[in-house]
Amino acid sequence: MSDHDPDCIFCKIVEGKIPSSKVHEDDEILAFHDIHPWAPVHFLMVPKKHMASLAQVGPEHTAMLGRMMALAPKLAFQEGCRPYPQGGFRVVINTGDDGGQEVHHLHVHVFGGPRPWTKG
Ligand code: 5GP
Ligand code: ZN
């Protein structure tokens, strides 16, 4: 099975077919700025291999998810989030329609920076 879904917008970003403003890239994770930021800092982290959502996660994905969680603070502070505890950031994984997911390629939102934010 292919690692990419030809109809998936985030797969196209991973493949470089759609440009993005990159925050981080390694062998299995890409992070890029959200095109419609809700907060002064707002970027997304995605696995390079297509998977629809957190609902499909199994034991084989725990290392990748752990790496994304460990990357979140590093990238958040690199992108300008203020130090904890006065600053900090929010990590969100929308999953399915009831979870408010619009793009069906697993992604982790990281929001931060001084409030007010547009949403959230
Ligand atoms: P969801 O609602 O699925 O959790 O969030 C999808 C996010 O992807 C939204 O915040 C939206 O702004 C962002 N997004 C959608 N299309 C693109 C795109 O082509 N490029 C970038 N950088 N972000 C996108
Ligand atoms: Zn995809």
mmCIF file of N, CA, C and O in Angstrom, residues 5-105:
data_model
loop_
_atom_site.group_PDB
_atom_site.id
_atom_site.type_symbol
_atom_site.label_atom_id
_atom_site.label_comp_id
_atom_site.label_asym_id
_atom_site.label_seq_id
_atom_site.Cartn_x
_atom_site.Cartn_y
_atom_site.Cartn_z
ATOM 1 N N ASP A 5 -2.029 9.188 0.078
ATOM 2 C CA ASP A 5 -3.345 9.142 -0.544
ATOM 3 C C ASP A 5 -3.376 10.273 -1.574
ATOM 4 O O ASP A 5 -3.206 11.435 -1.211
ATOM 5 N N PRO A 6 -3.563 9.938 -2.856
ATOM 6 C CA PRO A 6 -3.472 10.955 -3.906
ATOM 7 C C PRO A 6 -4.513 12.073 -3.771
ATOM 8 O O PRO A 6 -4.315 13.158 -4.324
ATOM 9 N N ASP A 7 -5.569 11.825 -3.010
ATOM 10 C CA ASP A 7 -6.606 12.851 -2.838
ATOM 11 C C ASP A 7 -6.439 13.655 -1.546
ATOM 12 O O ASP A 7 -7.286 14.488 -1.235
ATOM 13 N N CYS A 8 -5.363 13.387 -0.812
ATOM 14 C CA CYS A 8 -5.217 14.004 0.520
ATOM 15 C C CYS A 8 -4.321 15.239 0.443
ATOM 16 O O CYS A 8 -3.185 15.173 -0.028
ATOM 17 N N ILE A 9 -4.840 16.336 0.944
ATOM 18 C CA ILE A 9 -4.119 17.619 0.866
ATOM 19 C C ILE A 9 -2.825 17.590 1.687
ATOM 20 O O ILE A 9 -1.801 18.147 1.255
ATOM 21 N N PHE A 10 -2.837 16.920 2.843
ATOM 22 C CA PHE A 10 -1.612 16.884 3.646
ATOM 23 C C PHE A 10 -0.583 15.929 3.043
ATOM 24 O O PHE A 10 0.623 16.165 3.174
ATOM 25 N N CYS A 11 -1.030 14.858 2.367
ATOM 26 C CA CYS A 11 -0.067 14.029 1.620
ATOM 27 C C CYS A 11 0.598 14.864 0.529
ATOM 28 O O CYS A 11 1.802 14.738 0.296
ATOM 29 N N LYS A 12 -0.181 15.714 -0.118
ATOM 30 C CA LYS A 12 0.397 16.572 -1.176
ATOM 31 C C LYS A 12 1.408 17.541 -0.580
ATOM 32 O O LYS A 12 2.438 17.837 -1.191
ATOM 33 N N ILE A 13 1.149 18.033 0.626
ATOM 34 C CA ILE A 13 2.119 18.899 1.310
ATOM 35 C C ILE A 13 3.377 18.101 1.660
ATOM 36 O O ILE A 13 4.497 18.559 1.424
ATOM 37 N N VAL A 14 3.194 16.884 2.184
ATOM 38 C CA VAL A 14 4.345 16.026 2.521
ATOM 39 C C VAL A 14 5.196 15.769 1.283
ATOM 40 O O VAL A 14 6.427 15.809 1.329
ATOM 41 N N GLU A 15 4.529 15.543 0.154
ATOM 42 C CA GLU A 15 5.252 15.235 -1.092
ATOM 43 C C GLU A 15 5.811 16.483 -1.775
ATOM 44 O O GLU A 15 6.500 16.377 -2.791
ATOM 45 N N GLY A 16 5.471 17.670 -1.252
ATOM 46 C CA GLY A 16 5.950 18.918 -1.856
ATOM 47 C C GLY A 16 5.146 19.357 -3.063
ATOM 48 O O GLY A 16 5.533 20.291 -3.766
ATOM 49 N N LYS A 17 3.999 18.701 -3.308
ATOM 50 C CA LYS A 17 3.159 19.076 -4.456
ATOM 51 C C LYS A 17 2.361 20.346 -4.151
ATOM 52 O O LYS A 17 1.933 21.051 -5.056
ATOM 53 N N ILE A 18 2.110 20.578 -2.873
ATOM 54 C CA ILE A 18 1.511 21.837 -2.408
ATOM 55 C C ILE A 18 2.534 22.468 -1.471
ATOM 56 O O ILE A 18 3.055 21.781 -0.582
ATOM 57 N N PRO A 19 2.866 23.759 -1.685
ATOM 58 C CA PRO A 19 3.881 24.374 -0.825
ATOM 59 C C PRO A 19 3.382 24.576 0.603
ATOM 60 O O PRO A 19 2.177 24.720 0.833
ATOM 61 N N SER A 20 4.313 24.593 1.542
ATOM 62 C CA SER A 20 3.966 24.886 2.932
ATOM 63 C C SER A 20 5.136 25.609 3.563
ATOM 64 O O SER A 20 6.253 25.564 3.063
ATOM 65 N N SER A 21 4.838 26.286 4.656
ATOM 66 C CA SER A 21 5.877 26.966 5.423
ATOM 67 C C SER A 21 6.326 25.999 6.517
ATOM 68 O O SER A 21 5.656 25.815 7.533
ATOM 69 N N LYS A 22 7.468 25.363 6.299
ATOM 70 C CA LYS A 22 7.898 24.262 7.166
ATOM 71 C C LYS A 22 8.468 24.753 8.489
ATOM 72 O O LYS A 22 9.217 25.732 8.533
ATOM 73 N N VAL A 23 8.132 24.010 9.535
ATOM 74 C CA VAL A 23 8.640 24.283 10.879
ATOM 75 C C VAL A 23 9.667 23.215 11.256
ATOM 76 O O VAL A 23 10.630 23.486 11.968
ATOM 77 N N HIS A 24 9.456 21.991 10.764
ATOM 78 C CA HIS A 24 10.332 20.871 11.108
ATOM 79 C C HIS A 24 10.096 19.752 10.105
ATOM 80 O O HIS A 24 8.974 19.544 9.644
ATOM 81 N N GLU A 25 11.169 19.034 9.796
ATOM 82 C CA GLU A 25 11.009 17.839 8.968
ATOM 83 C C GLU A 25 12.031 16.805 9.399
ATOM 84 O O GLU A 25 13.204 17.110 9.609
ATOM 85 N N ASP A 26 11.574 15.560 9.560
ATOM 86 C CA ASP A 26 12.511 14.447 9.763
ATOM 87 C C ASP A 26 11.994 13.271 8.956
ATOM 88 O O ASP A 26 11.114 13.430 8.102
ATOM 89 N N ASP A 27 12.528 12.072 9.227
ATOM 90 C CA ASP A 27 12.164 10.933 8.374
ATOM 91 C C ASP A 27 10.690 10.569 8.454
ATOM 92 O O ASP A 27 10.124 10.058 7.490
ATOM 93 N N GLU A 28 10.031 10.837 9.584
ATOM 94 C CA GLU A 28 8.621 10.413 9.671
ATOM 95 C C GLU A 28 7.624 11.510 10.019
ATOM 96 O O GLU A 28 6.421 11.258 9.968
ATOM 97 N N ILE A 29 8.095 12.709 10.320
ATOM 98 C CA ILE A 29 7.192 13.783 10.755
ATOM 99 C C ILE A 29 7.491 15.063 9.990
ATOM 100 O O ILE A 29 8.653 15.422 9.774
ATOM 101 N N LEU A 30 6.404 15.749 9.574
ATOM 102 C CA LEU A 30 6.537 17.089 8.985
ATOM 103 C C LEU A 30 5.703 18.044 9.823
ATOM 104 O O LEU A 30 4.572 17.708 10.214
ATOM 105 N N ALA A 31 6.252 19.220 10.108
ATOM 106 C CA ALA A 31 5.487 20.264 10.802
ATOM 107 C C ALA A 31 5.504 21.514 9.935
ATOM 108 O O ALA A 31 6.543 21.863 9.354
ATOM 109 N N PHE A 32 4.347 22.160 9.814
ATOM 110 C CA PHE A 32 4.233 23.360 8.962
ATOM 111 C C PHE A 32 3.175 24.291 9.534
ATOM 112 O O PHE A 32 2.276 23.862 10.271
ATOM 113 N N HIS A 33 3.286 25.573 9.192
ATOM 114 C CA HIS A 33 2.335 26.566 9.708
ATOM 115 C C HIS A 33 0.946 26.329 9.127
ATOM 116 O O HIS A 33 0.808 26.040 7.935
ATOM 117 N N ASP A 34 -0.072 26.487 9.970
ATOM 118 C CA ASP A 34 -1.451 26.396 9.502
ATOM 119 C C ASP A 34 -1.729 27.594 8.585
ATOM 120 O O ASP A 34 -1.326 28.720 8.866
ATOM 121 N N ILE A 35 -2.432 27.322 7.499
ATOM 122 C CA ILE A 35 -2.694 28.368 6.509
ATOM 123 C C ILE A 35 -3.665 29.432 7.051
ATOM 124 O O ILE A 35 -3.633 30.588 6.601
ATOM 125 N N HIS A 36 -4.509 29.051 8.002
ATOM 126 C CA HIS A 36 -5.441 29.997 8.639
ATOM 127 C C HIS A 36 -5.230 29.977 10.155
ATOM 128 O O HIS A 36 -6.010 29.371 10.893
ATOM 129 N N PRO A 37 -4.163 30.627 10.629
ATOM 130 C CA PRO A 37 -3.826 30.524 12.058
ATOM 131 C C PRO A 37 -4.897 31.109 12.973
ATOM 132 O O PRO A 37 -5.475 32.139 12.663
ATOM 133 N N TRP A 38 -5.149 30.419 14.082
ATOM 134 C CA TRP A 38 -6.104 30.888 15.099
ATOM 135 C C TRP A 38 -5.398 31.651 16.210
ATOM 136 O O TRP A 38 -6.046 32.207 17.086
ATOM 137 N N ALA A 39 -4.088 31.556 16.241
ATOM 138 C CA ALA A 39 -3.311 32.101 17.352
ATOM 139 C C ALA A 39 -1.990 32.615 16.780
ATOM 140 O O ALA A 39 -1.609 32.235 15.668
ATOM 141 N N PRO A 40 -1.281 33.472 17.524
ATOM 142 C CA PRO A 40 -0.004 34.001 17.007
ATOM 143 C C PRO A 40 0.959 32.890 16.593
ATOM 144 O O PRO A 40 1.701 33.044 15.628
ATOM 145 N N VAL A 41 0.957 31.784 17.344
ATOM 146 C CA VAL A 41 1.697 30.580 16.925
ATOM 147 C C VAL A 41 0.662 29.506 16.619
ATOM 148 O O VAL A 41 -0.200 29.213 17.453
ATOM 149 N N HIS A 42 0.677 28.958 15.421
ATOM 150 C CA HIS A 42 -0.244 27.868 15.070
ATOM 151 C C HIS A 42 0.397 27.052 13.962
ATOM 152 O O HIS A 42 0.496 27.495 12.818
ATOM 153 N N PHE A 43 0.853 25.872 14.344
ATOM 154 C CA PHE A 43 1.408 24.972 13.330
ATOM 155 C C PHE A 43 0.828 23.581 13.515
ATOM 156 O O PHE A 43 0.177 23.288 14.534
ATOM 157 N N LEU A 44 1.013 22.749 12.501
ATOM 158 C CA LEU A 44 0.487 21.383 12.484
ATOM 159 C C LEU A 44 1.660 20.417 12.389
ATOM 160 O O LEU A 44 2.633 20.708 11.679
ATOM 161 N N MET A 45 1.552 19.293 13.073
ATOM 162 C CA MET A 45 2.522 18.205 12.913
ATOM 163 C C MET A 45 1.781 17.022 12.321
ATOM 164 O O MET A 45 0.702 16.659 12.825
ATOM 165 N N VAL A 46 2.337 16.429 11.274
ATOM 166 C CA VAL A 46 1.681 15.282 10.627
ATOM 167 C C VAL A 46 2.691 14.151 10.435
ATOM 168 O O VAL A 46 3.872 14.409 10.176
ATOM 169 N N PRO A 47 2.214 12.897 10.522
ATOM 170 C CA PRO A 47 3.078 11.799 10.094
ATOM 171 C C PRO A 47 3.208 11.853 8.570
ATOM 172 O O PRO A 47 2.238 12.187 7.882
ATOM 173 N N LYS A 48 4.385 11.546 8.053
ATOM 174 C CA LYS A 48 4.560 11.584 6.595
ATOM 175 C C LYS A 48 3.741 10.497 5.904
ATOM 176 O O LYS A 48 3.300 10.670 4.781
ATOM 177 N N LYS A 49 3.571 9.369 6.606
ATOM 178 C CA LYS A 49 2.739 8.283 6.076
ATOM 179 C C LYS A 49 1.284 8.613 6.318
ATOM 180 O O LYS A 49 0.902 8.921 7.453
ATOM 181 N N HIS A 50 0.456 8.510 5.288
ATOM 182 C CA HIS A 50 -0.959 8.830 5.451
ATOM 183 C C HIS A 50 -1.628 7.923 6.474
ATOM 184 O O HIS A 50 -1.518 6.701 6.402
ATOM 185 N N MET A 51 -2.340 8.538 7.409
ATOM 186 C CA MET A 51 -3.357 7.825 8.191
ATOM 187 C C MET A 51 -4.454 8.824 8.480
ATOM 188 O O MET A 51 -4.192 10.023 8.645
ATOM 189 N N ALA A 52 -5.701 8.354 8.467
ATOM 190 C CA ALA A 52 -6.828 9.281 8.440
ATOM 191 C C ALA A 52 -6.967 10.086 9.724
ATOM 192 O O ALA A 52 -7.264 11.287 9.675
ATOM 193 N N SER A 53 -6.758 9.448 10.868
ATOM 194 C CA SER A 53 -7.039 10.163 12.120
ATOM 195 C C SER A 53 -6.471 9.391 13.302
ATOM 196 O O SER A 53 -5.935 8.287 13.153
ATOM 197 N N LEU A 54 -6.660 9.953 14.475
ATOM 198 C CA LEU A 54 -6.246 9.281 15.707
ATOM 199 C C LEU A 54 -7.067 8.012 15.946
ATOM 200 O O LEU A 54 -6.623 7.100 16.651
ATOM 201 N N ALA A 55 -8.246 7.936 15.310
ATOM 202 C CA ALA A 55 -9.105 6.755 15.485
ATOM 203 C C ALA A 55 -8.462 5.494 14.905
ATOM 204 O O ALA A 55 -8.821 4.386 15.298
ATOM 205 N N GLN A 56 -7.524 5.647 13.981
ATOM 206 C CA GLN A 56 -6.882 4.482 13.342
ATOM 207 C C GLN A 56 -5.581 4.076 14.040
ATOM 208 O O GLN A 56 -4.894 3.161 13.584
ATOM 209 N N VAL A 57 -5.222 4.770 15.109
ATOM 210 C CA VAL A 57 -3.929 4.520 15.739
ATOM 211 C C VAL A 57 -3.894 3.155 16.427
ATOM 212 O O VAL A 57 -4.857 2.741 17.060
ATOM 213 N N GLY A 58 -2.777 2.470 16.245
ATOM 214 C CA GLY A 58 -2.558 1.180 16.899
ATOM 215 C C GLY A 58 -1.202 1.186 17.577
ATOM 216 O O GLY A 58 -0.475 2.191 17.535
ATOM 217 N N PRO A 59 -0.841 0.051 18.186
ATOM 218 C CA PRO A 59 0.426 -0.031 18.925
ATOM 219 C C PRO A 59 1.643 0.299 18.059
ATOM 220 O O PRO A 59 2.659 0.779 18.564
ATOM 221 N N GLU A 60 1.540 0.061 16.753
ATOM 222 C CA GLU A 60 2.675 0.342 15.860
ATOM 223 C C GLU A 60 2.924 1.846 15.699
ATOM 224 O O GLU A 60 3.928 2.257 15.127
ATOM 225 N N HIS A 61 1.991 2.681 16.183
ATOM 226 C CA HIS A 61 2.127 4.130 16.011
ATOM 227 C C HIS A 61 2.586 4.854 17.278
ATOM 228 O O HIS A 61 2.718 6.078 17.260
ATOM 229 N N THR A 62 2.794 4.091 18.361
ATOM 230 C CA THR A 62 3.068 4.786 19.625
ATOM 231 C C THR A 62 4.390 5.559 19.582
ATOM 232 O O THR A 62 4.480 6.651 20.153
ATOM 233 N N ALA A 63 5.392 5.034 18.889
ATOM 234 C CA ALA A 63 6.679 5.737 18.842
ATOM 235 C C ALA A 63 6.527 7.054 18.088
ATOM 236 O O ALA A 63 7.011 8.103 18.544
ATOM 237 N N MET A 64 5.826 7.023 16.957
ATOM 238 C CA MET A 64 5.614 8.238 16.153
ATOM 239 C C MET A 64 4.824 9.277 16.957
ATOM 240 O O MET A 64 5.170 10.457 16.983
ATOM 241 N N LEU A 65 3.765 8.824 17.649
ATOM 242 C CA LEU A 65 2.963 9.762 18.451
ATOM 243 C C LEU A 65 3.785 10.335 19.596
ATOM 244 O O LEU A 65 3.701 11.526 19.904
ATOM 245 N N GLY A 66 4.586 9.484 20.208
ATOM 246 C CA GLY A 66 5.445 9.951 21.290
ATOM 247 C C GLY A 66 6.447 10.973 20.794
ATOM 248 O O GLY A 66 6.703 11.988 21.457
ATOM 249 N N ARG A 67 6.975 10.742 19.614
ATOM 250 C CA ARG A 67 7.927 11.700 19.044
ATOM 251 C C ARG A 67 7.236 13.030 18.766
ATOM 252 O O ARG A 67 7.804 14.095 18.979
ATOM 253 N N MET A 68 5.982 12.980 18.279
ATOM 254 C CA MET A 68 5.263 14.241 18.019
ATOM 255 C C MET A 68 5.019 14.991 19.326
ATOM 256 O O MET A 68 5.192 16.206 19.382
ATOM 257 N N MET A 69 4.636 14.265 20.374
ATOM 258 C CA MET A 69 4.397 14.928 21.664
ATOM 259 C C MET A 69 5.686 15.541 22.206
ATOM 260 O O MET A 69 5.682 16.623 22.781
ATOM 261 N N ALA A 70 6.797 14.835 22.020
ATOM 262 C CA ALA A 70 8.078 15.354 22.509
ATOM 263 C C ALA A 70 8.559 16.535 21.668
ATOM 264 O O ALA A 70 9.263 17.421 22.162
ATOM 265 N N LEU A 71 8.165 16.564 20.398
ATOM 266 C CA LEU A 71 8.540 17.679 19.519
ATOM 267 C C LEU A 71 7.727 18.930 19.819
ATOM 268 O O LEU A 71 8.212 20.051 19.609
ATOM 269 N N ALA A 72 6.481 18.757 20.297
ATOM 270 C CA ALA A 72 5.570 19.891 20.471
ATOM 271 C C ALA A 72 6.198 21.037 21.274
ATOM 272 O O ALA A 72 6.224 22.178 20.791
ATOM 273 N N PRO A 73 6.734 20.800 22.476
ATOM 274 C CA PRO A 73 7.303 21.927 23.230
ATOM 275 C C PRO A 73 8.523 22.531 22.552
ATOM 276 O O PRO A 73 8.670 23.764 22.512
ATOM 277 N N LYS A 74 9.360 21.694 21.993
ATOM 278 C CA LYS A 74 10.576 22.198 21.332
ATOM 279 C C LYS A 74 10.196 23.156 20.203
ATOM 280 O O LYS A 74 10.702 24.282 20.112
ATOM 281 N N LEU A 75 9.275 22.711 19.345
ATOM 282 C CA LEU A 75 8.884 23.537 18.199
ATOM 283 C C LEU A 75 8.063 24.744 18.654
ATOM 284 O O LEU A 75 8.193 25.837 18.101
ATOM 285 N N ALA A 76 7.194 24.551 19.663
ATOM 286 C CA ALA A 76 6.361 25.652 20.150
ATOM 287 C C ALA A 76 7.250 26.805 20.631
ATOM 288 O O ALA A 76 7.031 27.970 20.258
ATOM 289 N N PHE A 77 8.261 26.499 21.437
ATOM 290 C CA PHE A 77 9.120 27.570 21.961
ATOM 291 C C PHE A 77 9.993 28.144 20.847
ATOM 292 O O PHE A 77 10.227 29.349 20.790
ATOM 293 N N GLN A 78 10.404 27.303 19.938
ATOM 294 C CA GLN A 78 11.178 27.765 18.770
ATOM 295 C C GLN A 78 10.346 28.745 17.927
ATOM 296 O O GLN A 78 10.862 29.711 17.380
ATOM 297 N N GLU A 79 9.029 28.501 17.860
ATOM 298 C CA GLU A 79 8.135 29.336 17.044
ATOM 299 C C GLU A 79 7.672 30.597 17.776
ATOM 300 O O GLU A 79 6.922 31.392 17.208
ATOM 301 N N GLY A 80 8.043 30.738 19.035
ATOM 302 C CA GLY A 80 7.745 31.988 19.729
ATOM 303 C C GLY A 80 6.794 31.894 20.900
ATOM 304 O O GLY A 80 6.434 32.927 21.473
ATOM 305 N N CYS A 81 6.367 30.697 21.279
ATOM 306 C CA CYS A 81 5.547 30.578 22.478
ATOM 307 C C CYS A 81 6.384 31.004 23.685
ATOM 308 O O CYS A 81 7.575 30.723 23.752
ATOM 309 N N ARG A 82 5.715 31.680 24.627
ATOM 310 C CA ARG A 82 6.421 32.187 25.791
ATOM 311 C C ARG A 82 6.635 31.069 26.804
ATOM 312 O O ARG A 82 5.899 30.086 26.808
ATOM 313 N N PRO A 83 7.642 31.228 27.685
ATOM 314 C CA PRO A 83 7.989 30.131 28.595
ATOM 315 C C PRO A 83 6.851 29.749 29.540
ATOM 316 O O PRO A 83 6.048 30.592 29.934
ATOM 317 N N TYR A 84 6.800 28.496 29.884
ATOM 318 C CA TYR A 84 5.904 27.948 30.890
ATOM 319 C C TYR A 84 6.340 28.462 32.255
ATOM 320 O O TYR A 84 7.537 28.551 32.497
ATOM 321 N N PRO A 85 5.418 28.800 33.161
ATOM 322 C CA PRO A 85 3.976 28.608 33.098
ATOM 323 C C PRO A 85 3.187 29.829 32.609
ATOM 324 O O PRO A 85 2.016 29.680 32.295
ATOM 325 N N GLN A 86 3.809 31.016 32.541
ATOM 326 C CA GLN A 86 3.037 32.195 32.118
ATOM 327 C C GLN A 86 2.633 32.067 30.660
ATOM 328 O O GLN A 86 1.566 32.515 30.244
ATOM 329 N N GLY A 87 3.510 31.509 29.849
ATOM 330 C CA GLY A 87 3.222 31.299 28.434
ATOM 331 C C GLY A 87 2.628 29.923 28.234
ATOM 332 O O GLY A 87 1.613 29.595 28.818
ATOM 333 N N GLY A 88 3.282 29.118 27.423
ATOM 334 C CA GLY A 88 2.795 27.765 27.169
ATOM 335 C C GLY A 88 2.140 27.660 25.815
ATOM 336 O O GLY A 88 2.343 28.508 24.935
ATOM 337 N N PHE A 89 1.337 26.622 25.635
ATOM 338 C CA PHE A 89 0.736 26.331 24.329
ATOM 339 C C PHE A 89 -0.383 25.328 24.521
ATOM 340 O O PHE A 89 -0.543 24.770 25.623
ATOM 341 N N ARG A 90 -1.162 25.116 23.461
ATOM 342 C CA ARG A 90 -2.254 24.125 23.488
ATOM 343 C C ARG A 90 -2.022 23.118 22.371
ATOM 344 O O ARG A 90 -1.695 23.510 21.242
ATOM 345 N N VAL A 91 -2.214 21.839 22.688
ATOM 346 C CA VAL A 91 -2.068 20.755 21.702
ATOM 347 C C VAL A 91 -3.437 20.123 21.488
ATOM 348 O O VAL A 91 -4.103 19.762 22.463
ATOM 349 N N VAL A 92 -3.869 20.033 20.214
ATOM 350 C CA VAL A 92 -5.219 19.546 19.899
ATOM 351 C C VAL A 92 -5.149 18.553 18.733
ATOM 352 O O VAL A 92 -4.458 18.818 17.742
ATOM 353 N N ILE A 93 -5.872 17.440 18.858
ATOM 354 C CA ILE A 93 -6.009 16.493 17.736
ATOM 355 C C ILE A 93 -7.501 16.298 17.474
ATOM 356 O O ILE A 93 -8.161 15.515 18.176
ATOM 357 N N ASN A 94 -8.052 17.028 16.521
ATOM 358 C CA ASN A 94 -9.456 16.856 16.160
ATOM 359 C C ASN A 94 -9.613 15.515 15.448
ATOM 360 O O ASN A 94 -8.829 15.187 14.546
ATOM 361 N N THR A 95 -10.641 14.753 15.844
ATOM 362 C CA THR A 95 -10.800 13.394 15.306
ATOM 363 C C THR A 95 -12.251 13.138 14.912
ATOM 364 O O THR A 95 -13.140 13.137 15.771
ATOM 365 N N GLY A 96 -12.478 12.971 13.609
ATOM 366 C CA GLY A 96 -13.829 12.687 13.111
ATOM 367 C C GLY A 96 -14.712 13.931 13.096
ATOM 368 O O GLY A 96 -14.312 15.006 13.560
ATOM 369 N N ASP A 97 -15.887 13.762 12.539
ATOM 370 C CA ASP A 97 -16.806 14.894 12.402
ATOM 371 C C ASP A 97 -17.185 15.490 13.758
ATOM 372 O O ASP A 97 -17.177 16.707 13.931
ATOM 373 N N ASP A 98 -17.501 14.620 14.715
ATOM 374 C CA ASP A 98 -17.873 15.131 16.041
ATOM 375 C C ASP A 98 -16.685 15.812 16.719
ATOM 376 O O ASP A 98 -16.873 16.688 17.571
ATOM 377 N N GLY A 99 -15.474 15.403 16.339
ATOM 378 C CA GLY A 99 -14.269 16.020 16.893
ATOM 379 C C GLY A 99 -13.828 17.262 16.142
ATOM 380 O O GLY A 99 -12.801 17.856 16.488
ATOM 381 N N GLY A 100 -14.587 17.643 15.105
ATOM 382 C CA GLY A 100 -14.265 18.870 14.365
ATOM 383 C C GLY A 100 -13.140 18.705 13.356
ATOM 384 O O GLY A 100 -12.516 19.686 12.947
ATOM 385 N N GLN A 101 -12.875 17.453 12.916
ATOM 386 C CA GLN A 101 -11.785 17.219 11.957
ATOM 387 C C GLN A 101 -12.246 17.540 10.543
ATOM 388 O O GLN A 101 -13.283 17.040 10.097
ATOM 389 N N GLU A 102 -11.476 18.383 9.856
ATOM 390 C CA GLU A 102 -11.808 18.738 8.474
ATOM 391 C C GLU A 102 -10.883 18.062 7.472
ATOM 392 O O GLU A 102 -11.306 17.705 6.379
ATOM 393 N N VAL A 103 -9.618 17.931 7.821
ATOM 394 C CA VAL A 103 -8.655 17.278 6.926
ATOM 395 C C VAL A 103 -8.382 15.885 7.486
ATOM 396 O O VAL A 103 -7.917 15.741 8.630
ATOM 397 N N HIS A 104 -8.655 14.864 6.668
ATOM 398 C CA HIS A 104 -8.582 13.485 7.159
ATOM 399 C C HIS A 104 -7.219 12.855 6.886
ATOM 400 O O HIS A 104 -7.092 11.858 6.176
ATOM 401 N N HIS A 105 -6.206 13.522 7.427
ATOM 402 C CA HIS A 105 -4.836 12.990 7.567
ATOM 403 C C HIS A 105 -4.445 13.408 8.978
ATOM 404 O O HIS A 105 -4.456 14.620 9.282
#
